[in-house]
Amino acid sequence: MGERENKGQEARGKGQEERKPKATRDEYGEVLLELGKKRSDIVVLDADLSSSTKTGKFAKAFPDRFFNMGIAEQDMIGTAAGLSLAGKVPFASTFAVFETGRAWDQIRLTVCYSNTNVKLVATHGGITVGEDGASHQALEDISLMRSLPNMTVIVPADATETASVINTVSEYKGPVYVRLGRAKVPYVMPDDYRFRIGNAFTFHVGKDVNIIAAGITVATAIKAAEILKKDGIDTGVINMSTIKPLDEKTLLSVARSSKLIITAEEHSIIGGLGGAVCEFLSENHPVPVKRIGIRDTFGCSGNPDDLLKIHGLTPEDMVRTVRKAISLI
Amino acid sequence: MSVITKGKVSDVDKLKDIAKKVRINILHMLTKAGSGHTGGSLSAVDVAVAIYFSRMNFNPDDPYWKDRDRFILSKGHAAPLLYAIMAEAGYFPIDVLNNLRKIESPLQGHPCCKSLPGIEVSTGSLGQGLSVANGMALGLRLDNNPARVYCIMGDGEIQEGQVWEAAMTAAHYKIDNLCAVVDSNGLQIDGPVQKVMGIAPIHDKWSAFGWHVIDVDGHNMKDILGALDASEKTKGRPTVLIANTTKGKGVSFFEDKVEYHGITPTPEEYEKAVKEIHNG
Ligand SMILES: Cc1ncc(C[n+]2csc(CCOP(=O)(O)OP(=O)(O)O)c2C)c(N)n1
Ligand SMILES: [Mg+2]
């Protein structure tokens, strides 16, 4: 694991609170366009969702390097693998459900086993997809991708991190899965933040409890930690944006400094961030872990805020969960 | 650099001799391994030999040479065919064939591009090779690279939906630096293709998907070479050869037998088979 220049920074980055929330998919579309201007080896594939995944911006600017594959995700993955084998750096995008579920065996064989340089950047991860309901809400994608050898799995917390992630993975050689969201999310990362694969970002290490979060739950955890602080519960927040490979060093040091770990994700509690953290800690430094996430169920229609409420993913829910977990140890 | 250039072997008799050698090596390694796919390896020998040795530019000393033509064995269970051809082409010493399917061998049960350079992409889960071939062909075209891509599929394999997604893609993007082959041996694991899940009419299906379709006797070298010539001249659309073949071709007691999809020869059968191939 490389140096951890981000470690120890306290609270939110300067000026972030004033900026309007932005969807990570919107940032992706813009960064991809810029990458396309700089590098002729970048090619983009989509499966009839380029207006939603925001790859449409790249498509408009570079029609020769954009391949709409139609509603054919399996073929999209294979074609992306082929393009990478011809020396291109393909970004293949669609909704997370279809990207990881419909084309899992294709990802397994032609991306991971063949170790091709394919960037799978999926949007519409999690329940904040909202009104489209369960068929479109990927709650198992991280689990599906994490179990594949050679795969790197990244879940950016905000637009700032998304930009850095996309630029970073464009230079990394090998299979990558990046999970983005549909809904707007507040800025949480410092302006000068630079993402590194496998390096968690520590907002604060808590003496009582530490929340390991990824994606939209990072902002939630920050709010929850503020509330808990007022109650005298020193709560740390770590953005574990790389879910694979896990930042084991940070995780270990955080686990050593508090008696309770909370994981928080907009994903099933099975096989995602919570699963990864439990697997590592149970073998290396057993401490109580409470997983916050979708509790082995499908989503449903509704606006994102209502969905977060019914799945217990608001800051207030998180506070309640932390208090209860503390009372049990 | 020992680039093997196009048209290196254009002599039909020489190609036939290579095909015989390849058949014998397939049987040899399968007998040694004691497991593997006999029928489908033998049925595609003539087409694969014609493609590799009469058409393709490649360099065994520099397997990732960027101007090489690409060959994808989408029906990955015919791996012994690919290995026999690669040995013949000089990618590795012939005795490596003895290690088929053995622990830590580069010759995995199904082709693995990470364990054996010269294999373009790992296959084995059917229905995926044509998509990868399309991607390679598109990438080469973006670079104005004149290299061509070849992809061999099974006739049972084309029951996979992804094959038809890829068929659409190749026609949509007018991929003409690609030549696909359907090894139409009429059999799959559970029986005749038409009985398991009918795919006829194969020719009309590909044609309806916008391909230049050429029916060819998949064991007639001259016929195959003619079809490959035609595919190179086809512009603005992809070409597919429907190679009419016999599963187990070259060994009378394996020919057209469903059960010899995944059964290997006994040492006695091997001796008999080699004699037949020599005389055939
Ligand atoms: C996706 C997938 N499903 C099932 C199999 C198992 N399988 C291996 S070979 C085969 C039959 C292939 O038949 P065909 O394509 O006609 O090949 P050939 O007759 O040339 O051997 C099957 C079902 C597989 N390898 N991949
Ligand atoms: Mg067959």
XYZ file of C-alpha atoms and ligand atoms in Angstrom:
636
model
C 0.000 0.000 0.000
C 1.357 3.405 -0.951
C 1.733 6.465 1.231
C -1.385 7.786 2.817
C -1.175 11.479 2.224
C -4.874 11.972 2.858
C -4.817 10.580 6.340
C -5.624 12.610 9.357
C -7.472 15.404 7.661
C -10.217 16.626 9.893
C -13.829 17.054 8.904
C -14.995 18.249 5.547
C -12.886 19.971 2.941
C -12.906 23.739 2.747
C -15.758 25.364 0.907
C -17.483 22.081 0.123
C -20.604 22.842 2.087
C -21.476 25.844 -0.047
C -21.380 23.906 -3.297
C -24.612 22.525 -4.650
C -24.897 18.740 -4.535
C -24.047 17.007 -7.788
C -24.702 13.506 -9.071
C -21.567 11.439 -9.551
C -22.840 10.376 -12.978
C -22.926 14.016 -14.059
C -19.332 14.446 -13.036
C -18.428 11.243 -14.891
C -19.891 12.567 -18.136
C -17.841 15.734 -17.886
C -14.590 14.074 -16.891
C -14.941 11.487 -19.638
C -15.341 14.261 -22.182
C -12.160 15.935 -20.941
C -10.295 12.629 -21.006
C -11.447 12.112 -24.563
C -9.937 15.451 -25.555
C -6.612 14.572 -24.019
C -6.310 10.944 -25.059
C -7.128 9.322 -28.363
C -6.946 5.815 -26.888
C -10.066 6.353 -24.768
C -13.150 4.696 -26.252
C -16.616 4.529 -24.712
C -19.395 1.966 -24.973
C -22.950 2.206 -23.761
C -26.085 0.087 -24.013
C -28.798 2.569 -24.966
C -28.521 4.564 -21.761
C -25.988 7.205 -22.742
C -28.356 10.004 -21.789
C -28.677 8.588 -18.277
C -25.111 7.427 -17.745
C -23.913 10.733 -19.247
C -21.577 9.078 -21.720
C -23.674 10.939 -24.293
C -21.403 13.945 -23.894
C -18.412 11.928 -25.051
C -20.518 10.379 -27.818
C -21.387 13.770 -29.214
C -17.817 15.017 -29.177
C -16.159 11.808 -30.382
C -18.645 9.807 -32.447
C -15.890 7.635 -33.920
C -14.752 6.525 -30.482
C -18.206 5.928 -29.063
C -19.997 2.648 -29.631
C -23.635 2.371 -28.790
C -24.132 -1.353 -28.476
C -27.897 -1.242 -28.271
C -29.634 -3.056 -25.453
C -27.050 -5.821 -25.412
C -24.917 -5.687 -22.291
C -23.209 -9.035 -22.755
C -22.018 -8.063 -26.193
C -20.961 -4.682 -24.847
C -18.612 -6.277 -22.335
C -17.069 -8.625 -24.882
C -16.604 -5.814 -27.361
C -14.983 -3.675 -24.694
C -12.582 -6.527 -23.942
C -11.751 -6.780 -27.641
C -11.132 -3.052 -27.908
C -8.791 -3.198 -24.944
C -6.917 -6.089 -26.554
C -6.424 -3.851 -29.586
C -4.767 -1.261 -27.335
C -7.715 0.985 -26.504
C -8.870 1.984 -23.041
C -12.596 1.249 -23.072
C -15.088 2.692 -20.603
C -18.272 0.616 -20.723
C -21.318 2.105 -19.034
C -24.894 1.237 -18.295
C -26.983 0.903 -15.127
C -25.233 -1.064 -12.392
C -27.906 -3.790 -12.358
C -27.439 -4.583 -16.028
C -23.701 -4.041 -16.137
C -22.881 -6.450 -13.345
C -25.873 -8.780 -13.386
C -26.736 -9.316 -17.009
C -23.122 -9.570 -18.095
C -21.477 -11.194 -15.075
C -20.127 -14.255 -16.870
C -18.818 -12.024 -19.656
C -17.048 -9.859 -17.098
C -15.688 -12.953 -15.435
C -14.245 -14.550 -18.590
C -13.253 -11.764 -20.948
C -12.467 -9.018 -18.431
C -11.216 -10.629 -15.215
C -9.875 -14.021 -16.275
C -8.403 -12.496 -19.429
C -7.233 -9.560 -17.278
C -8.154 -7.003 -19.903
C -7.926 -3.270 -19.451
C -11.657 -2.617 -19.293
C -13.203 0.118 -17.144
C -16.731 -0.749 -16.090
C -18.314 2.470 -14.924
C -21.887 1.854 -13.915
C -24.396 4.460 -12.847
C -27.644 4.017 -10.895
C -26.111 2.055 -8.071
C -28.195 1.654 -4.912
C -31.737 2.540 -3.898
C -31.422 6.274 -4.628
C -32.282 5.306 -8.210
C -35.705 5.981 -6.738
C -38.962 5.762 -8.642
C -37.946 3.099 -11.166
C -38.042 0.610 -8.312
C -36.361 -2.669 -7.486
C -35.674 -3.889 -11.025
C -33.387 -0.894 -11.519
C -31.817 -0.598 -8.081
C -28.491 -2.419 -7.903
C -28.016 -3.644 -4.331
C -25.816 -6.627 -5.121
C -23.386 -5.214 -7.676
C -20.461 -4.663 -5.318
C -20.786 -8.208 -4.073
C -20.867 -9.555 -7.627
C -17.798 -7.598 -8.684
C -15.820 -8.029 -5.502
C -15.760 -11.819 -5.758
C -13.981 -11.722 -9.119
C -10.178 -12.129 -9.126
C -8.233 -9.244 -10.737
C -11.144 -6.845 -10.226
C -10.759 -3.488 -8.492
C -13.969 -2.081 -7.000
C -14.412 1.632 -6.340
C -17.367 3.596 -4.974
C -16.730 7.366 -4.998
C -18.385 9.485 -2.334
C -18.988 12.672 -4.292
C -18.258 14.503 -7.529
C -14.776 15.551 -6.427
C -13.799 11.983 -5.773
C -15.484 10.766 -8.956
C -13.330 13.050 -11.077
C -10.179 11.826 -9.414
C -11.271 8.194 -9.636
C -12.038 8.358 -13.352
C -8.717 10.011 -14.129
C -6.852 7.537 -11.952
C -8.425 4.406 -13.390
C -7.848 5.650 -16.937
C -4.146 5.303 -16.210
C -4.358 2.060 -14.249
C -3.966 -1.146 -16.238
C -6.507 -3.835 -15.439
C -10.185 -4.455 -14.769
C -12.001 -1.840 -12.688
C -15.584 -1.474 -11.542
C -16.681 2.020 -10.565
C -20.107 2.449 -9.030
C -21.808 5.801 -9.493
C -25.224 7.117 -8.538
C -28.190 8.776 -10.106
C -29.108 11.198 -7.327
C -27.311 14.382 -6.383
C -24.908 13.994 -3.468
C -23.294 16.697 -1.333
C -19.597 17.447 -1.692
C -17.627 15.923 1.146
C -14.064 15.556 -0.103
C -11.494 18.370 0.021
C -10.892 20.272 -3.224
C -7.296 19.141 -3.396
C -8.143 15.492 -2.678
C -6.408 12.964 -4.863
C -7.799 9.464 -5.041
C -5.413 6.533 -4.953
C -6.544 2.963 -5.526
C -6.576 1.147 -2.199
C -6.182 4.254 -0.020
C -9.025 5.110 2.297
C -9.605 8.716 3.289
C -9.823 9.310 7.014
C -11.933 12.284 8.058
C -11.446 11.573 11.718
C -10.522 8.597 13.871
C -13.031 8.169 16.704
C -12.079 6.902 20.138
C -15.483 5.316 20.744
C -16.677 4.175 17.370
C -15.647 4.413 13.720
C -17.922 4.406 10.708
C -16.457 2.896 7.557
C -18.529 4.222 4.693
C -18.495 4.377 0.905
C -20.517 6.294 -1.661
C -23.425 8.401 -0.464
C -23.188 7.027 3.067
C -19.990 9.000 3.623
C -21.980 12.239 3.795
C -24.536 10.500 6.013
C -21.825 9.277 8.349
C -20.322 12.758 8.627
C -23.701 14.130 9.731
C -24.271 11.248 12.125
C -20.833 11.768 13.646
C -21.627 15.428 14.312
C -24.814 14.486 16.155
C -23.053 11.778 18.167
C -20.236 14.150 19.076
C -22.749 16.389 20.829
C -23.691 13.372 22.942
C -20.067 12.858 23.831
C -19.594 9.852 21.541
C -16.374 10.326 19.635
C -17.224 8.928 16.198
C -14.735 8.545 13.403
C -15.542 8.551 9.707
C -13.510 6.750 7.056
C -14.269 6.876 3.359
C -13.379 3.395 2.128
C -13.927 4.262 -1.522
C -11.816 1.378 -2.743
C -13.723 -1.681 -1.593
C -11.270 -3.958 -3.327
C -8.400 -3.972 -2.611
C -9.446 -2.923 0.874
C -7.175 -0.479 2.698
C -6.280 -3.056 5.314
C -3.687 -0.897 7.013
C -6.125 1.914 7.726
C -8.828 -0.530 8.718
C -6.542 -2.274 11.148
C -5.362 0.909 12.789
C -8.920 2.200 13.115
C -10.101 -1.104 14.552
C -7.307 -0.947 17.112
C -8.261 2.527 18.224
C -11.932 1.931 19.006
C -14.083 -0.830 20.389
C -16.743 -0.754 17.687
C -16.796 -0.571 13.899
C -19.853 0.412 11.893
C -20.017 -0.146 8.151
C -22.434 1.892 6.049
C -23.327 1.358 2.423
C -26.141 1.779 -0.049
C -25.915 -1.910 -0.889
C -26.906 -5.235 0.576
C -25.245 -5.946 3.905
C -24.235 -9.232 2.282
C -21.048 -9.242 0.247
C -20.390 -5.528 -0.062
C -18.365 -3.132 2.071
C -19.750 -4.601 5.293
C -18.902 -8.078 4.145
C -15.398 -7.066 3.115
C -14.700 -5.317 6.418
C -16.034 -8.251 8.463
C -14.012 -10.766 6.471
C -10.826 -8.846 7.081
C -11.378 -7.951 10.724
C -12.595 -11.373 11.803
C -9.340 -12.868 10.561
C -6.986 -10.126 11.659
C -8.380 -8.122 14.548
C -11.781 -9.338 15.710
C -13.888 -6.451 16.980
C -17.656 -6.018 17.024
C -18.955 -4.783 13.673
C -22.438 -3.512 12.947
C -23.386 -3.395 9.278
C -25.684 -0.656 8.022
C -27.122 -1.264 4.570
C -29.981 -2.927 2.765
C -30.988 -5.874 4.908
C -31.252 -8.703 2.392
C -34.272 -7.345 0.605
C -35.152 -5.717 -2.708
C -35.842 -2.023 -3.029
C -39.078 -0.436 -4.173
C -40.366 2.712 -5.853
C -40.310 6.032 -4.107
C -38.285 9.194 -3.993
C -34.708 8.729 -2.845
C -35.256 10.443 0.522
C -38.232 8.258 1.383
C -36.289 5.175 0.312
C -33.348 6.115 2.505
C -35.788 6.492 5.394
C -37.467 3.129 5.014
C -34.111 1.405 4.672
C -32.675 3.094 7.745
C -29.994 5.044 5.903
C -30.581 8.595 7.187
C -28.128 10.274 9.607
C -30.725 9.899 12.382
C -31.061 6.176 11.667
C -27.321 5.877 11.725
C -27.158 7.635 15.103
C -29.750 5.248 16.523
C -27.916 2.229 15.161
C -24.611 3.388 16.622
C -26.145 4.017 20.052
C -27.772 0.615 20.082
C -24.596 -1.104 18.957
C -22.620 0.644 21.687
C -25.153 -0.496 24.280
C -24.597 -4.102 23.235
C -20.843 -4.186 23.791
C 11.847 -11.020 -36.407
C 10.333 -14.122 -37.896
C 7.080 -12.709 -39.161
C 5.086 -15.393 -40.833
C 3.571 -13.655 -43.794
C 0.346 -14.028 -45.630
C 0.113 -16.771 -48.188
C 3.071 -18.548 -46.681
C 1.407 -21.849 -47.348
C -0.920 -21.588 -50.289
C -0.284 -25.081 -51.569
C -3.342 -27.207 -50.887
C -1.361 -30.419 -50.415
C 0.949 -28.770 -47.919
C -2.018 -27.456 -45.969
C -3.544 -30.917 -45.996
C -0.311 -32.318 -44.597
C -0.365 -29.739 -41.803
C -3.971 -30.681 -41.088
C -2.973 -34.331 -40.760
C -0.207 -33.437 -38.356
C -2.564 -31.256 -36.350
C -5.147 -34.052 -36.151
C -2.531 -36.503 -34.924
C -1.263 -34.049 -32.320
C -4.799 -33.406 -31.108
C -5.320 -37.128 -30.610
C -1.911 -37.509 -29.029
C -2.472 -34.840 -26.395
C -6.026 -35.951 -25.674
C -4.902 -39.552 -25.209
C -2.168 -38.390 -22.852
C -4.499 -36.101 -20.936
C -7.261 -38.682 -20.651
C -9.899 -35.985 -20.785
C -10.915 -33.273 -23.210
C -12.982 -32.681 -26.301
C -12.208 -34.890 -29.274
C -15.069 -34.462 -31.741
C -15.218 -30.681 -31.922
C -11.440 -30.352 -32.069
C -11.262 -32.605 -35.119
C -14.184 -31.085 -37.000
C -12.645 -27.607 -37.144
C -9.093 -28.657 -38.081
C -9.202 -27.926 -41.793
C -10.755 -24.476 -41.494
C -8.461 -23.499 -38.651
C -5.342 -24.729 -40.447
C -6.350 -22.871 -43.604
C -6.860 -19.647 -41.657
C -3.680 -19.911 -39.622
C -1.256 -21.085 -42.240
C -2.561 -19.629 -45.470
C -3.785 -16.234 -44.211
C -2.536 -15.027 -40.921
C 0.412 -12.759 -40.172
C 1.832 -13.576 -36.785
C 5.133 -13.919 -35.028
C 5.627 -16.593 -32.370
C 8.700 -14.708 -31.072
C 6.591 -11.611 -30.530
C 3.082 -12.833 -29.777
C 1.802 -9.325 -29.002
C 3.168 -7.826 -32.243
C 0.596 -5.145 -32.962
C 0.166 -5.848 -36.658
C -0.635 -9.523 -36.183
C -3.858 -11.034 -37.410
C -6.007 -12.335 -34.583
C -7.577 -15.742 -34.133
C -10.245 -16.356 -31.502
C -11.391 -19.854 -30.716
C -14.818 -18.979 -29.377
C -15.646 -22.673 -29.019
C -12.980 -22.910 -26.353
C -13.520 -26.605 -25.642
C -11.670 -27.254 -28.909
C -8.524 -26.020 -27.139
C -6.481 -29.049 -28.298
C -6.949 -27.815 -31.869
C -5.593 -24.409 -30.956
C -2.641 -25.916 -29.085
C -1.751 -28.283 -31.935
C -1.799 -25.361 -34.359
C 0.265 -23.146 -32.078
C 2.838 -25.902 -31.631
C 3.012 -26.302 -35.387
C 3.352 -22.532 -35.772
C 6.276 -22.492 -33.343
C 4.778 -20.866 -30.255
C 6.189 -23.591 -28.012
C 8.083 -26.897 -28.297
C 6.000 -29.845 -29.366
C 6.580 -31.784 -26.133
C 4.578 -29.183 -24.207
C 1.547 -30.892 -25.746
C 2.156 -33.725 -23.293
C 1.063 -31.423 -20.485
C -2.461 -30.704 -21.666
C -4.738 -30.247 -18.639
C -1.928 -31.035 -16.187
C -1.265 -28.966 -13.101
C 0.389 -25.598 -13.836
C 0.495 -26.297 -17.562
C 0.141 -23.398 -20.006
C -2.229 -25.707 -21.854
C -5.302 -25.231 -19.705
C -8.438 -27.275 -20.317
C -9.871 -24.261 -22.092
C -7.686 -21.523 -23.657
C -6.245 -19.041 -21.167
C -4.574 -15.961 -22.622
C -2.704 -15.269 -19.411
C -1.001 -18.649 -19.302
C -0.093 -18.914 -22.979
C 0.907 -15.866 -25.065
C -0.453 -16.203 -28.575
C -3.920 -16.914 -27.266
C -5.779 -13.656 -27.784
C -8.484 -14.008 -25.150
C -9.618 -16.663 -22.722
C -12.622 -18.673 -23.875
C -14.584 -21.658 -22.639
C -17.862 -20.069 -21.701
C -19.566 -20.322 -25.060
C -21.017 -17.439 -27.032
C -18.533 -14.724 -26.148
C -15.790 -14.857 -28.762
C -17.551 -12.975 -31.533
C -18.113 -9.937 -29.309
C -14.413 -9.851 -28.479
C -13.532 -10.311 -32.154
C -15.753 -7.346 -33.009
C -14.041 -5.203 -30.406
C -10.603 -6.129 -31.725
C -11.673 -5.434 -35.285
C -13.090 -2.037 -34.291
C -9.903 -1.182 -32.412
C -7.738 -2.155 -35.381
C -9.901 -0.081 -37.687
C -9.573 2.983 -35.452
C -5.808 2.666 -35.859
C -5.996 2.068 -39.615
C -4.319 -1.244 -38.954
C -5.011 -3.647 -41.853
C -4.829 -6.751 -39.628
C -7.785 -9.124 -39.756
C -9.678 -10.994 -37.071
C -10.929 -14.582 -37.283
C -13.388 -16.246 -34.949
C -14.523 -19.875 -34.891
C -17.809 -20.806 -33.225
C -19.675 -24.084 -32.819
C -23.118 -24.661 -34.282
C -24.505 -25.431 -30.834
C -22.743 -22.354 -29.531
C -24.777 -20.074 -31.776
C -27.812 -20.911 -29.634
C -26.340 -18.353 -27.220
C -28.137 -15.014 -27.446
C -24.915 -13.059 -27.189
C -23.798 -14.462 -30.545
C -26.729 -12.716 -32.172
C -26.081 -9.519 -30.283
C -22.575 -9.648 -31.713
C -23.934 -10.541 -35.146
C -25.974 -7.343 -35.033
C -22.985 -5.326 -33.897
C -20.694 -6.540 -36.673
C -23.241 -5.657 -39.334
C -24.204 -2.365 -37.699
C -20.614 -1.193 -37.539
C -19.830 -2.656 -40.973
C -16.961 -4.679 -39.579
C -15.308 -6.101 -42.686
C -11.896 -6.873 -41.229
C -13.514 -9.867 -39.572
C -14.239 -13.364 -40.776
C -16.320 -15.620 -38.552
C -16.748 -19.361 -38.965
C -19.551 -21.593 -37.757
C -18.244 -25.137 -37.441
C -21.485 -26.743 -38.504
C -20.960 -30.342 -37.447
C -24.603 -30.849 -36.537
C -23.926 -32.104 -33.021
C -23.695 -30.720 -29.516
C -23.482 -32.456 -26.131
C -27.026 -33.699 -25.686
C -27.522 -34.756 -29.293
C -28.079 -33.362 -32.771
C -28.319 -29.574 -32.775
C -31.638 -29.694 -34.596
C -33.063 -31.914 -31.865
C -31.669 -30.067 -28.857
C -32.623 -26.586 -30.072
C -33.146 -26.057 -33.748
C -31.067 -23.298 -35.300
C -31.878 -23.898 -38.962
C -31.752 -22.191 -41.345
C -28.277 -21.066 -40.288
C -27.414 -19.446 -43.598
C -30.599 -17.382 -43.728
C -30.273 -16.273 -40.126
C -26.812 -14.783 -40.639
C -27.883 -13.357 -43.942
C -30.881 -11.687 -42.304
C -28.510 -10.208 -39.740
C -26.636 -8.469 -42.555
C -23.687 -10.771 -43.062
C -22.051 -12.035 -46.197
C -22.644 -15.767 -45.762
C -20.571 -18.396 -47.544
C -21.443 -22.065 -47.330
C -18.362 -24.156 -47.540
C -17.323 -27.803 -47.333
C -15.342 -27.540 -44.133
C -13.081 -30.426 -45.054
C -12.269 -29.305 -48.577
C -9.133 -27.198 -48.422
C -9.629 -25.661 -51.851
C -13.179 -24.701 -50.993
C -12.076 -23.126 -47.738
C -9.317 -21.100 -49.392
C -11.787 -19.816 -51.952
C -14.157 -18.722 -49.198
C -11.342 -16.978 -47.317
C -10.401 -15.129 -50.526
C -13.997 -14.006 -50.884
C -14.152 -12.837 -47.281
C -11.094 -10.636 -47.770
C -12.713 -8.992 -50.764
C -15.988 -8.326 -48.958
C -16.289 -4.672 -47.978
C -18.829 -2.924 -45.789
C -20.130 -6.034 -44.043
C -18.796 -8.968 -42.083
C -18.354 -12.435 -43.548
C -19.266 -15.749 -41.968
C -18.330 -19.138 -43.338
C -20.842 -21.844 -42.579
C -18.427 -24.749 -42.608
C -20.230 -28.008 -43.131
C -18.176 -30.451 -41.161
C -18.221 -33.863 -39.549
C -17.674 -34.087 -35.838
C -14.674 -36.321 -35.152
C -13.494 -35.920 -38.768
C -10.576 -38.103 -39.817
C -11.195 -41.013 -37.460
C -13.967 -43.300 -38.727
C -14.982 -44.598 -35.313
C -15.323 -41.082 -33.866
C -17.098 -39.537 -36.820
C -20.593 -38.193 -36.287
C -20.843 -39.773 -32.844
C -22.490 -37.635 -30.192
C -20.627 -39.392 -27.375
C -17.216 -38.486 -28.772
C -17.832 -34.837 -27.923
C -16.057 -35.287 -24.636
C -14.446 -38.724 -24.724
C -10.750 -39.197 -25.425
C -9.101 -42.057 -27.315
C -7.721 -45.086 -25.518
C -4.074 -45.844 -26.416
C -5.312 -48.605 -28.758
C -7.788 -46.282 -30.417
C -5.037 -43.736 -30.760
C -2.819 -46.161 -32.696
C -5.692 -47.082 -34.987
C -6.662 -43.456 -35.467
C -3.152 -42.369 -36.425
C -3.022 -45.067 -39.084
C -6.337 -43.912 -40.520
C -5.208 -40.316 -40.654
C -1.947 -41.248 -42.353
C -3.806 -43.250 -44.951
C -6.664 -40.765 -45.300
C -22.031 -20.949 -21.733
C -21.702 -22.398 -21.807
N -22.680 -23.295 -21.591
C -22.407 -24.610 -21.638
C -21.140 -25.063 -21.898
C -20.828 -26.551 -21.893
N -20.540 -27.003 -23.259
C -19.282 -27.226 -23.673
S -19.218 -27.712 -25.271
C -20.888 -27.682 -25.413
C -21.545 -28.059 -26.716
C -21.030 -27.226 -27.829
O -21.585 -27.607 -29.043
P -21.037 -26.958 -30.355
O -21.000 -25.492 -30.224
O -21.845 -27.487 -31.487
O -19.527 -27.429 -30.392
P -18.876 -28.643 -31.171
O -19.949 -29.494 -31.724
O -18.081 -28.021 -32.256
O -18.007 -29.359 -30.189
C -21.486 -27.290 -24.228
C -22.918 -27.189 -24.016
C -20.149 -24.089 -22.089
N -18.875 -24.420 -22.287
N -20.453 -22.768 -22.066
Mg -21.507 -28.768 -33.019
